[in-house]
mmCIF file of C-alpha atoms in Angstrom:
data_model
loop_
_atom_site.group_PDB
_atom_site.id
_atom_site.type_symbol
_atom_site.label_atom_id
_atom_site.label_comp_id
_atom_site.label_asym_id
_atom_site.label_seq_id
_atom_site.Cartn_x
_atom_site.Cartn_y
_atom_site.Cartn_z
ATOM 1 C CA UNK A 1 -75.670 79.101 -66.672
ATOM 2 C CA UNK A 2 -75.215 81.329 -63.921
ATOM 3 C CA UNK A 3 -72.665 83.371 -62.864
ATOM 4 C CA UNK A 4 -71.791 81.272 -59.937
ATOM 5 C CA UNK A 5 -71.661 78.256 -61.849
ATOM 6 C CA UNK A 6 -68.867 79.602 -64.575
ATOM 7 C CA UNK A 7 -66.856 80.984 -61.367
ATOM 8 C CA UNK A 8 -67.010 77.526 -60.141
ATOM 9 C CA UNK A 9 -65.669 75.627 -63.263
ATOM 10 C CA UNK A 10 -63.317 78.476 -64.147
ATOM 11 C CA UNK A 11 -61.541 77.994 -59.768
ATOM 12 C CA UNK A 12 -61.565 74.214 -60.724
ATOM 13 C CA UNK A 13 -59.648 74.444 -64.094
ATOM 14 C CA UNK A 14 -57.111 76.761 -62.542
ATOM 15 C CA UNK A 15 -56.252 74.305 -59.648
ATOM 16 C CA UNK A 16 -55.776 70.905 -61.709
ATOM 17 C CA UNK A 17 -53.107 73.154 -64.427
ATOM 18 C CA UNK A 18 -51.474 74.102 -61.168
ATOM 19 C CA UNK A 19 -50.651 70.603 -60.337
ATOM 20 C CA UNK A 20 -46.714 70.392 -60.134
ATOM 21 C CA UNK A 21 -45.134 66.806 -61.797
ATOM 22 C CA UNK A 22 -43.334 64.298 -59.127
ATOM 23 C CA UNK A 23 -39.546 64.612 -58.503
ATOM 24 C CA UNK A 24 -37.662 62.949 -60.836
ATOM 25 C CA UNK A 25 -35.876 59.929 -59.215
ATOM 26 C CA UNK A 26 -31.855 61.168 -59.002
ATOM 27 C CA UNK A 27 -29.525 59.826 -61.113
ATOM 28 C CA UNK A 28 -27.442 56.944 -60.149
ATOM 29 C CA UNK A 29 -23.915 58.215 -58.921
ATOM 30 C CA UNK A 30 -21.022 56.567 -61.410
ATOM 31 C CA UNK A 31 -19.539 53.957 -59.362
ATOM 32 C CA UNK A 32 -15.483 53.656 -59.893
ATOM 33 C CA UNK A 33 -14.664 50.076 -60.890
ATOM 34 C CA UNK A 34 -12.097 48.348 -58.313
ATOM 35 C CA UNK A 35 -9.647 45.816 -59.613
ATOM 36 C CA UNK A 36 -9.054 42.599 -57.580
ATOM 37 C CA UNK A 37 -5.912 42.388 -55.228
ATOM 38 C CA UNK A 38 -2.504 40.601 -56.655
ATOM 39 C CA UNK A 39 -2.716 37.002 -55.810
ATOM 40 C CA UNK A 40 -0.006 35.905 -53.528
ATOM 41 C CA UNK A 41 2.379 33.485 -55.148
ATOM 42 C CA UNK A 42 1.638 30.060 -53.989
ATOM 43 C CA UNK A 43 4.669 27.889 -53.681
ATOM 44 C CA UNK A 44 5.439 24.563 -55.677
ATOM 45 C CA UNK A 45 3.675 21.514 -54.364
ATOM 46 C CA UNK A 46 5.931 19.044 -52.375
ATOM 47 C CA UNK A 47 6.478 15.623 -53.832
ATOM 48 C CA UNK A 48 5.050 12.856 -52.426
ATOM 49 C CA UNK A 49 8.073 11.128 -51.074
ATOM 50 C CA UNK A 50 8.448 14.446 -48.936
ATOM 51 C CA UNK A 51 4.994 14.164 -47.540
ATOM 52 C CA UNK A 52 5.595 10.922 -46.575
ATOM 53 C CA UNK A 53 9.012 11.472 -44.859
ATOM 54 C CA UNK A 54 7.276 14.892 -43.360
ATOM 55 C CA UNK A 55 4.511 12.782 -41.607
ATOM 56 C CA UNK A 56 7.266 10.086 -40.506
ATOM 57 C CA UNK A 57 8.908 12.987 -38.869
ATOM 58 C CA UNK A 58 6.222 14.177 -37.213
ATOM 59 C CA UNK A 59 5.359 10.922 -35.960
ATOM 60 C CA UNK A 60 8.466 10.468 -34.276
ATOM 61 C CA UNK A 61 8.617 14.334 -32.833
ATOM 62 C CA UNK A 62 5.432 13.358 -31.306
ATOM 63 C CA UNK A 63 7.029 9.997 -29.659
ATOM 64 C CA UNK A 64 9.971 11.915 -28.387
ATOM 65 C CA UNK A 65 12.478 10.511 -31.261
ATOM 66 C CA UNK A 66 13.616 13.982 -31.674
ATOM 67 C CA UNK A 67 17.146 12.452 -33.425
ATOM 68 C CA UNK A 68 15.066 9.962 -36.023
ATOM 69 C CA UNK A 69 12.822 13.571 -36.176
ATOM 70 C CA UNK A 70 15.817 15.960 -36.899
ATOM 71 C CA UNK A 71 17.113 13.433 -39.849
ATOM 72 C CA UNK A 72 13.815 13.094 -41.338
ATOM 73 C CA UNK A 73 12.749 17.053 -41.479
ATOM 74 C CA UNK A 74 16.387 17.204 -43.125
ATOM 75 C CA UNK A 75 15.924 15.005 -45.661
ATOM 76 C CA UNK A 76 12.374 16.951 -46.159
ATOM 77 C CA UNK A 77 13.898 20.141 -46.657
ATOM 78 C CA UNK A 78 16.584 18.999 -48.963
ATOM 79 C CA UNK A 79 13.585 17.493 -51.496
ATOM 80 C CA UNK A 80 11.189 20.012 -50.811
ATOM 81 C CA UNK A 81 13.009 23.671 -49.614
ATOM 82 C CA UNK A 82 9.503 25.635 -49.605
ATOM 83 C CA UNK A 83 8.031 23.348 -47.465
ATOM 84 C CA UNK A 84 5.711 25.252 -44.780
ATOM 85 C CA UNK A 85 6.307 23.136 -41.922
ATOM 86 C CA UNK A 86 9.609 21.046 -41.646
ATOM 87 C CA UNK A 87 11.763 24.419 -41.282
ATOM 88 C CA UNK A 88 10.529 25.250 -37.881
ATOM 89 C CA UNK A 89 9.766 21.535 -36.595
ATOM 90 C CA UNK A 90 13.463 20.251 -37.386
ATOM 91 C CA UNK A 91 14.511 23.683 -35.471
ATOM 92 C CA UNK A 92 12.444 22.478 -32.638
ATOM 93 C CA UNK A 93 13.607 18.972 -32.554
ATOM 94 C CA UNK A 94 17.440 19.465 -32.772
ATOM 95 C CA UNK A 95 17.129 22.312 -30.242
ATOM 96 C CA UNK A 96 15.385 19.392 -27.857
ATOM 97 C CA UNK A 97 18.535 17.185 -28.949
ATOM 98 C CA UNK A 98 20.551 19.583 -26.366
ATOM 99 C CA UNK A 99 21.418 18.186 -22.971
ATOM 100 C CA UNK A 100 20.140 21.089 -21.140
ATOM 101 C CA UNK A 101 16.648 20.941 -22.911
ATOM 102 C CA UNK A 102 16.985 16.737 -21.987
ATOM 103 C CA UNK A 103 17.065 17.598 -18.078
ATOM 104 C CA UNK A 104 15.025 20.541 -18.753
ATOM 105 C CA UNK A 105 12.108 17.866 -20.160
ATOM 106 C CA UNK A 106 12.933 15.283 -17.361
ATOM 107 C CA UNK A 107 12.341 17.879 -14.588
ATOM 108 C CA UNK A 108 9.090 18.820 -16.394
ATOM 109 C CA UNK A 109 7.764 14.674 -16.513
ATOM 110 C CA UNK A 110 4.534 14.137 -15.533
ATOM 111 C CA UNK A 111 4.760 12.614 -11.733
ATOM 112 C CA UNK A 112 2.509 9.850 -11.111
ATOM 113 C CA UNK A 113 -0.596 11.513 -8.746
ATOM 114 C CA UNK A 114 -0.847 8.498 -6.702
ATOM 115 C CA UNK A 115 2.938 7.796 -5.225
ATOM 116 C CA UNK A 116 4.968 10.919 -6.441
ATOM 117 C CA UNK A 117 7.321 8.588 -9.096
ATOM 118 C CA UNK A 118 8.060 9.830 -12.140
ATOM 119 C CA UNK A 119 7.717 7.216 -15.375
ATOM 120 C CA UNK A 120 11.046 5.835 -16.698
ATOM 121 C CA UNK A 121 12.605 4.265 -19.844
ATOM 122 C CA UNK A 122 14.644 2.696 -16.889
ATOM 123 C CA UNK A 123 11.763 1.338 -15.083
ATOM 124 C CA UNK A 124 10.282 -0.417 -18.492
ATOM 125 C CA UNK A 125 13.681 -1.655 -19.592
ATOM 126 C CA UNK A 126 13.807 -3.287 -16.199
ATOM 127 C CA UNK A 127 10.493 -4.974 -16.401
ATOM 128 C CA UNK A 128 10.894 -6.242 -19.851
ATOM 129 C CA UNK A 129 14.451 -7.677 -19.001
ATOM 130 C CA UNK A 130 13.153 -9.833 -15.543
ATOM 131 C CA UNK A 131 10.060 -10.759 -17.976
ATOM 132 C CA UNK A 132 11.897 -11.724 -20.922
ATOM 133 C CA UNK A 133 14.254 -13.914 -18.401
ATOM 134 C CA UNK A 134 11.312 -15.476 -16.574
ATOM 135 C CA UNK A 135 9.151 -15.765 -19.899
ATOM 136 C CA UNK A 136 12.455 -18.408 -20.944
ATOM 137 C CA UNK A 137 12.322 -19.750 -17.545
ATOM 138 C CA UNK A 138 8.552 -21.024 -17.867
ATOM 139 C CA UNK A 139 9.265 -22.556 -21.581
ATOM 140 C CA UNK A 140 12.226 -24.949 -19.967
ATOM 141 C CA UNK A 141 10.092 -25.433 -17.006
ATOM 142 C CA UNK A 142 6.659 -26.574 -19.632
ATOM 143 C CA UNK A 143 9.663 -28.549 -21.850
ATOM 144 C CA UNK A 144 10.733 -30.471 -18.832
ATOM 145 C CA UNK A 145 6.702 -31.419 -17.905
ATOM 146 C CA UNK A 146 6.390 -32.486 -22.051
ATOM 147 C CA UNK A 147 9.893 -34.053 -22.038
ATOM 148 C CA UNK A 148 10.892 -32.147 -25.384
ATOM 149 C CA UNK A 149 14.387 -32.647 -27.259
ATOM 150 C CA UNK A 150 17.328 -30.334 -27.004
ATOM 151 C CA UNK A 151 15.705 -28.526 -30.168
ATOM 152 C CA UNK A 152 12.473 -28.094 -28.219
ATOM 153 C CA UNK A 153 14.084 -26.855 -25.494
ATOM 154 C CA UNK A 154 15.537 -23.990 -27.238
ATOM 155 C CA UNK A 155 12.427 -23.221 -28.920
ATOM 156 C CA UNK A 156 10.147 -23.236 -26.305
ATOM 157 C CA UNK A 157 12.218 -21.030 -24.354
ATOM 158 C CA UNK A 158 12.950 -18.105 -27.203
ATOM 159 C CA UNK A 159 8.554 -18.710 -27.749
ATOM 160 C CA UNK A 160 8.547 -18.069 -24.566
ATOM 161 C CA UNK A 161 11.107 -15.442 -23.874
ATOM 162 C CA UNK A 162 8.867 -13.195 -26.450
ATOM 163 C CA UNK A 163 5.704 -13.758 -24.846
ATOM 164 C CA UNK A 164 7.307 -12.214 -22.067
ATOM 165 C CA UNK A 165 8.722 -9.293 -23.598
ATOM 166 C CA UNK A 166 5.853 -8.604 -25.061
ATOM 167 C CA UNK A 167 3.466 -8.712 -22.342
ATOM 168 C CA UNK A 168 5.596 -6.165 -20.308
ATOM 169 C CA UNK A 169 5.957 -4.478 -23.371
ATOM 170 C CA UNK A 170 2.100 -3.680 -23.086
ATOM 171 C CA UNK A 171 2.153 -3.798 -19.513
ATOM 172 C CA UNK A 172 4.379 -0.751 -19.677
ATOM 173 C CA UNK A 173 2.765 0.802 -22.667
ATOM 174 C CA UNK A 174 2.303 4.716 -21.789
ATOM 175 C CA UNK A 175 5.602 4.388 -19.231
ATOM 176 C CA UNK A 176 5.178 3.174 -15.757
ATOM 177 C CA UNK A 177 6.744 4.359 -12.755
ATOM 178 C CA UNK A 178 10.359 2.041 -10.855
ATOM 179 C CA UNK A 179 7.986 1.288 -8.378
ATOM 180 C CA UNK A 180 5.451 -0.666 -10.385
ATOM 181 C CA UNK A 181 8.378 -2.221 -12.227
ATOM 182 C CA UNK A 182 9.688 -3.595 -8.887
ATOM 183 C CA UNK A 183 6.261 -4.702 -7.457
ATOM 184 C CA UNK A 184 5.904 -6.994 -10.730
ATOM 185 C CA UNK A 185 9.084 -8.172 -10.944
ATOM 186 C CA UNK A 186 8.885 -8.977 -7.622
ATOM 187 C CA UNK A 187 6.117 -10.934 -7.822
ATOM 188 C CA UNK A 188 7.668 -13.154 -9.904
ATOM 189 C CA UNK A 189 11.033 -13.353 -7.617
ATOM 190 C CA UNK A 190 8.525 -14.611 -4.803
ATOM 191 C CA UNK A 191 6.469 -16.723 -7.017
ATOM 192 C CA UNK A 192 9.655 -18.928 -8.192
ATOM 193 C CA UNK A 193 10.957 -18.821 -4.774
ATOM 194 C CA UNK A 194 7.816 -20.025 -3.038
ATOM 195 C CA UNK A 195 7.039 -22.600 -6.142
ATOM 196 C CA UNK A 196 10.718 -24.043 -5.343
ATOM 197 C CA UNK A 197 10.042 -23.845 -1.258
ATOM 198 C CA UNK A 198 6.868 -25.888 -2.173
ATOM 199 C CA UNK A 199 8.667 -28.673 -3.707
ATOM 200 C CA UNK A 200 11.342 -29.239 -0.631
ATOM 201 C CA UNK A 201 8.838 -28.467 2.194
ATOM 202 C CA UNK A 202 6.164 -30.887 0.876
ATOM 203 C CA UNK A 203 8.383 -33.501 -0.954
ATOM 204 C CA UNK A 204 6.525 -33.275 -4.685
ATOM 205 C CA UNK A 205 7.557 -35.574 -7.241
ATOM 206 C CA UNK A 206 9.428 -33.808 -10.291
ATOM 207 C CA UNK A 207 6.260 -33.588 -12.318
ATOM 208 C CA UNK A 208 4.572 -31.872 -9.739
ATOM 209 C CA UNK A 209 7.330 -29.972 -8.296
ATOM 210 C CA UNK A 210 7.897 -28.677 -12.225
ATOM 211 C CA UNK A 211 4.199 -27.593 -12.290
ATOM 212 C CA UNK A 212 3.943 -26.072 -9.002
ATOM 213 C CA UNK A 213 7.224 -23.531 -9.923
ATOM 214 C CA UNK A 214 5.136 -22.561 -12.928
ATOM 215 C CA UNK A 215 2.187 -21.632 -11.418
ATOM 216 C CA UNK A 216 3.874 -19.613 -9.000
ATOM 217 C CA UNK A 217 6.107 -17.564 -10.865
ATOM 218 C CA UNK A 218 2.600 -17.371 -12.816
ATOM 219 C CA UNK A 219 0.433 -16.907 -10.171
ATOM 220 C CA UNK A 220 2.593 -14.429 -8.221
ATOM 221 C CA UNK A 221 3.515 -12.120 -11.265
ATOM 222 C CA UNK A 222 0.068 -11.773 -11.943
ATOM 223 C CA UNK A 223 -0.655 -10.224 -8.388
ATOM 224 C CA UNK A 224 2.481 -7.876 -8.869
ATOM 225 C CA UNK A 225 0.802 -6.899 -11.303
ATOM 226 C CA UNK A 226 -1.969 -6.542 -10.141
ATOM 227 C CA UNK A 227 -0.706 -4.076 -7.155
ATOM 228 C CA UNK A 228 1.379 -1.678 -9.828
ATOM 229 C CA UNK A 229 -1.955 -1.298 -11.739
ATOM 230 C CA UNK A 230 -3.895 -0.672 -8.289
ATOM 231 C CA UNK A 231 -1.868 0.746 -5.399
ATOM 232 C CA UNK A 232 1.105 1.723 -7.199
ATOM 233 C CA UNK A 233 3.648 2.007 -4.625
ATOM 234 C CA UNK A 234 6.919 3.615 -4.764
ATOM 235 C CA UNK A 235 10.108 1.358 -5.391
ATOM 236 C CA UNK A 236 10.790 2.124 -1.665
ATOM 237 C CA UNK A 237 7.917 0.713 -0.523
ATOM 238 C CA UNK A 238 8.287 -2.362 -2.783
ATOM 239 C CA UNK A 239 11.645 -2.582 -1.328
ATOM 240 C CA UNK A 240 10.180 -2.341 2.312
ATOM 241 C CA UNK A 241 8.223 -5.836 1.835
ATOM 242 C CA UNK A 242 10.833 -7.704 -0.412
ATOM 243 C CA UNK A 243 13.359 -6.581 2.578
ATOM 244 C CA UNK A 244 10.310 -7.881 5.454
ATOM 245 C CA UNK A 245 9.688 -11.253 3.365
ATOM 246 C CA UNK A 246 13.462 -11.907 3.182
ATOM 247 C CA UNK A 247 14.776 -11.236 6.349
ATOM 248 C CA UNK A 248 11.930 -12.838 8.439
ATOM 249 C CA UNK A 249 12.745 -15.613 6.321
ATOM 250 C CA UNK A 250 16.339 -16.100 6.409
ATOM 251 C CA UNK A 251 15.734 -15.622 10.531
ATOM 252 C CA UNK A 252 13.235 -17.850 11.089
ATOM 253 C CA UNK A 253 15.925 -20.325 8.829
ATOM 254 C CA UNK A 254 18.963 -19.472 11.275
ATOM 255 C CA UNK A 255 16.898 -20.119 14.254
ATOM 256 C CA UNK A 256 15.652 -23.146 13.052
ATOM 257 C CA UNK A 257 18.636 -24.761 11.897
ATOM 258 C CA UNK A 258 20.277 -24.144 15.126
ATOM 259 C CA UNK A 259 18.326 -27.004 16.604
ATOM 260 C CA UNK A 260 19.158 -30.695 15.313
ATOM 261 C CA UNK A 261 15.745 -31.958 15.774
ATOM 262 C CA UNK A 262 14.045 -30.048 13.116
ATOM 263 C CA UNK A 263 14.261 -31.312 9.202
ATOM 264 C CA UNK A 264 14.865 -30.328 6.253
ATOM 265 C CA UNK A 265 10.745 -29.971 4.995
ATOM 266 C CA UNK A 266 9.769 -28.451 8.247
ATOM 267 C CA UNK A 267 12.097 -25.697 7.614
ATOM 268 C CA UNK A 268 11.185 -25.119 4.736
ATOM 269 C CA UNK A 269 7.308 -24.355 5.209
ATOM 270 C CA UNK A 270 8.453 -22.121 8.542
ATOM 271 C CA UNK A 271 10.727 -20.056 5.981
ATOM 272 C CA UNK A 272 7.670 -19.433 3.839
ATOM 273 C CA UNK A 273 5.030 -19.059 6.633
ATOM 274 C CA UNK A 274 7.546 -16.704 7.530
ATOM 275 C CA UNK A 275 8.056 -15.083 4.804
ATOM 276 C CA UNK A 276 4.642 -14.695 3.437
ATOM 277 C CA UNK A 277 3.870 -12.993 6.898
ATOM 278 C CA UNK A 278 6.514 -10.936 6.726
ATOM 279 C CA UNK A 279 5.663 -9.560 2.916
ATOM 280 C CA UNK A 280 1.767 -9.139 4.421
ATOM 281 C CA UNK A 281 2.760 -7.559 7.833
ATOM 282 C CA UNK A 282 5.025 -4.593 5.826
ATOM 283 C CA UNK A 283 2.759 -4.569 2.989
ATOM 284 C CA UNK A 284 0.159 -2.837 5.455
ATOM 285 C CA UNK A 285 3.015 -0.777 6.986
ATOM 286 C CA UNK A 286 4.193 0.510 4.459
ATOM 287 C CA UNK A 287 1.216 2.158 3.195
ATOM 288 C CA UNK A 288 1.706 4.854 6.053
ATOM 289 C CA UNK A 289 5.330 4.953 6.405
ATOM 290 C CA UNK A 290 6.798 6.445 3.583
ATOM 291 C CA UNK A 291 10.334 5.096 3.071
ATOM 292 C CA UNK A 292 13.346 5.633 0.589
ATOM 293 C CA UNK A 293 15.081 2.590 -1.614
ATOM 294 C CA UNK A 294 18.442 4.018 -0.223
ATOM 295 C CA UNK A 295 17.189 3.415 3.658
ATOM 296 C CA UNK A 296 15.749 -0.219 2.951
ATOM 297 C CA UNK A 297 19.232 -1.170 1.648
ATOM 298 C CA UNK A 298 20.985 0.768 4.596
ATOM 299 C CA UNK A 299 19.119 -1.273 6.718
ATOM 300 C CA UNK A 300 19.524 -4.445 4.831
ATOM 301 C CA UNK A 301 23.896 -3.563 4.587
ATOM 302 C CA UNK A 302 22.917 -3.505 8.977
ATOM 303 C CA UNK A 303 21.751 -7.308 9.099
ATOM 304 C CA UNK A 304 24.143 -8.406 6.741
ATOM 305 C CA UNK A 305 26.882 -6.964 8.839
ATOM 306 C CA UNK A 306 24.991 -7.944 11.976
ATOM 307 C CA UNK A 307 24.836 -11.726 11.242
ATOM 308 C CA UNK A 308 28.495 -11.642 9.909
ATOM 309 C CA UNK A 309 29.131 -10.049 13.502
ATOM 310 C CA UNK A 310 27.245 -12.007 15.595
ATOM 311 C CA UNK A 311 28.828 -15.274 13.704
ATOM 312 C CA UNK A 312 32.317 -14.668 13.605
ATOM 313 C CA UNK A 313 31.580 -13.708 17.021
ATOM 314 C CA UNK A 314 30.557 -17.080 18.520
ATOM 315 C CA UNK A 315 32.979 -18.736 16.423
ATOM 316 C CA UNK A 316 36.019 -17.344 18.061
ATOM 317 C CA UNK A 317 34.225 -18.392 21.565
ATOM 318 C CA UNK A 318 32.726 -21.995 20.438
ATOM 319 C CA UNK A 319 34.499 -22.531 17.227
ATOM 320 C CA UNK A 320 33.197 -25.882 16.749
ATOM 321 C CA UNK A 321 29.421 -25.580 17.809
ATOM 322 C CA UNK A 322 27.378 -25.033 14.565
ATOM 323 C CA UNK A 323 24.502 -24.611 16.737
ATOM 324 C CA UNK A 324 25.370 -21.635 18.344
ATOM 325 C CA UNK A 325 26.641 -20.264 15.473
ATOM 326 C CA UNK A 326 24.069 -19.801 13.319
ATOM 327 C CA UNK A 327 21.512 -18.839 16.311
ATOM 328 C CA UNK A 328 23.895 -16.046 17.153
ATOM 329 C CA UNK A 329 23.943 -15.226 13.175
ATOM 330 C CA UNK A 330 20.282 -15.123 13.702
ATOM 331 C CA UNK A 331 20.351 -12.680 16.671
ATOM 332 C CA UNK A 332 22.904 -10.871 15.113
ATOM 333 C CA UNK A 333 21.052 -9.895 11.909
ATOM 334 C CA UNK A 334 18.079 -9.126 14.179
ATOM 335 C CA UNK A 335 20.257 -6.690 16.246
ATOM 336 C CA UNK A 336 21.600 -5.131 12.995
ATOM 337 C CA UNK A 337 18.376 -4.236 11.523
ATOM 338 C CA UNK A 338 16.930 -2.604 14.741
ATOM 339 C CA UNK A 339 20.308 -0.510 15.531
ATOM 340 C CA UNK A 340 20.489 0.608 11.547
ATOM 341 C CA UNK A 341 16.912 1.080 11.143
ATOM 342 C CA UNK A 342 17.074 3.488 14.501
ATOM 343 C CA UNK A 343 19.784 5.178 13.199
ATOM 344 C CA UNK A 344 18.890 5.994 9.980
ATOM 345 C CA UNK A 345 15.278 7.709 11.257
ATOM 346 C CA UNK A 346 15.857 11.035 9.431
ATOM 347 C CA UNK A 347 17.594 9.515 6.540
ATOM 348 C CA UNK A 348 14.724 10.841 4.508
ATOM 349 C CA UNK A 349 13.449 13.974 6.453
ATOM 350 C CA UNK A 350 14.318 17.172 4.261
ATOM 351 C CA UNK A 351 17.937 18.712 3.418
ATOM 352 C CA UNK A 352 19.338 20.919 5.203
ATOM 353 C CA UNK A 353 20.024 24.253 4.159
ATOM 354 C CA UNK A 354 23.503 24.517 2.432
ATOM 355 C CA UNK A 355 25.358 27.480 3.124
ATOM 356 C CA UNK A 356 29.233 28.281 2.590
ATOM 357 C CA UNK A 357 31.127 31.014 4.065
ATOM 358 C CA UNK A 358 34.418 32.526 2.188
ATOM 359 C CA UNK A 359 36.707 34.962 2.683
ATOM 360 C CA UNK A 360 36.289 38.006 0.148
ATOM 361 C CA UNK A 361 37.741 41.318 -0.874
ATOM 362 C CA UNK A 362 35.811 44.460 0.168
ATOM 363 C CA UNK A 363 36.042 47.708 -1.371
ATOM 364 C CA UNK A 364 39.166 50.184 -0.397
ATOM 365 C CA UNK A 365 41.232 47.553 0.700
ATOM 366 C CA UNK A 366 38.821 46.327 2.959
ATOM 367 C CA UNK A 367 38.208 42.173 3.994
ATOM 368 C CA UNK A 368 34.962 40.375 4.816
ATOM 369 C CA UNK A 369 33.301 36.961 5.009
ATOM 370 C CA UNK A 370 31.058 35.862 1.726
ATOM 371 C CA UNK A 371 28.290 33.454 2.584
ATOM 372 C CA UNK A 372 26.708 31.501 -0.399
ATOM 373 C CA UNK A 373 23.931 28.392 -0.321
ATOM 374 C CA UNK A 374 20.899 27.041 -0.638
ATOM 375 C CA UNK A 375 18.159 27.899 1.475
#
């Protein structure tokens, strides 16, 4: 072996001792144990019979029954004290009990977007009482066509009488405005009226006439109806065409009956022609003339007093002719209705501001004026 060789193995031996070990992996740090939280503790579960009485309560909170509400989350609490819920809800609903928090709510009532009503318990209870009355009006009427006994004819009106409280009842579910209240009821007014117009003005036999009353009050309710659902006027409006319809009606009658040649049936069908284009004409007009309820009766108070004017007028010049009479009754009412109707023009333009002035005591014996209103 050479000497270069043994220097060789001996550089190779030296460098493979040399070889340093790998780093030991550190030791896991001691982790401290954590103990769990205190549980909070959880109250006693409610009976049933409070759980039931809890979700009448709420029921009738949601419906607005805030009395029926109060009573119930009382009689929750007094069962179940821990209960989560009734403390705060029976707060609410008593607090809503309060006559301030009443008009409060009624000033915050939805308004219907289509003719600026609001809905009203009012407006429903009217609906169902006219309903409920014609609803008995239609069972005599069908008892009279089937010729029933006195028995029948009380049942058949009561059947009746709930059929109609319960279709308004559903008619009106969700509230409905006075205005859609009056166009229905309405409808049946004119339906009843026209039915019984038919009977004179065409000379029907009792069968018939009993059948054609039906299917007007039927016929006619069904297109009030039809109008709240649709146009939805304002009770003014309705007003506006009930007063049109009635006073072109009881004219046209006035005028007629001051003439001796003209009978009984012609009369009749004038009055209704009349009538029915009286109703049509303002129904159109009154789409662009908004109009109060308290006007249309001003002006109705104005031919009442013009007839009785124009009446009592000719009597004390004619006193015997009937004739002239009841044409100057006609002209009268006619005169009324303008004048009133001109006269009450800004009857429902805006209030005027409101302002009072008072004396008052200034400071250092001093006097002054106060003014307080509404602006």
């Amino acid at each position: 072996m050479t000497l270069a060789t043994l220097l060789l193995v001996a550089l190779t031996v030296g460098q493979v001792g040399e070889e340093t070990p790998p780093p030991a992996s550190p030791a896991p740090a001691a982790v401290d144990t954590l103990s769990a939280p205190p549980l909070m503790p959880t109250p006693d579960p409610c009976p049933e019979e409070a759980e039931a009485l809890y979700t009448r309560g709420f029921d009738a909170f949601t419906r607005g029954k805030d009395r029926e509400a109060a009573r119930a989350f009382d009689q929750v609490l007094e069962m179940c004290p821990q209960h989560p819920h009734a403390t705060e809800l029976g707060r609410l609903a008593k607090a809503r009990l309060v006559p301030g928090a009443k008009l409060a709510r009624a000033a915050a009532a939805p308004v219907n977007p289509v003719n600026g009503e609001r809905r009203s318990g009012g407006a429903t209870a009217s609906l169902m009482v006219v309903q409920t009355l014609h609803g008995a009006t239609q069972g005599i009427l069908l008892c009279a066509i089937a010729e029933c006994s006195s028995q029948g004819y009380a049942t058949s009106a009561m059947l009746a009488a709930g059929l109609g409280a319960t279709s308004s009842a559903l008619l009106a579910q969700g509230g409905i405005t006075s205005g859609q209240a009056a166009a229905v009821n309405s409808g049946t007014v004119w339906g009843l009226w026209f039915g019984i117009s038919s009977i004179y003005g065409f000379d029907m036999n009792e069968e018939r006439a009993l059948a054609t009353a039906m299917i007007g009050g039927l016929a006619f309710t069904g297109v009030g109806a039809l109008v709240a659902s649709t146009v939805q006027p304002t009770s003014g409006q309705v007003s506006m065409v009930n007063s049109g319809g009635l006073w072109t009606g009881i004219v046209t009658a006035l005028f007629l009956s001051s003439y001796n040649d003209v009978d009984t049936e012609k009369m009749f069908i004038a009055g209704m022609a009349a009538s029915s284009a009286g109703i049509l004409g303002l129904s159109f007009l009154a789409q662009d003339l908004p109009v109060s309820r308290g006007r249309i009766l001003l002006i109705d108070a104005g031919g009442v007093l013009g007839g009785l004017l124009g009446a009592s007028t000719m009597f004390m010049f004619t006193q015997n002719d009937e004739d002239a009479i009841l044409f100057s009754a006609g002209l009268g009412a006619v005169g009324g209705l303008a004048l009133v109707t001109y006269l009450t023009r800004d009857f429902d333009g805006p209030a005027l501001p409101q302002a009072v002035l008072t004396p008052a005591i200034m400071g250092r014996n001093g006097a002054g004026l106060a003014m307080a209103g509404r602006f």
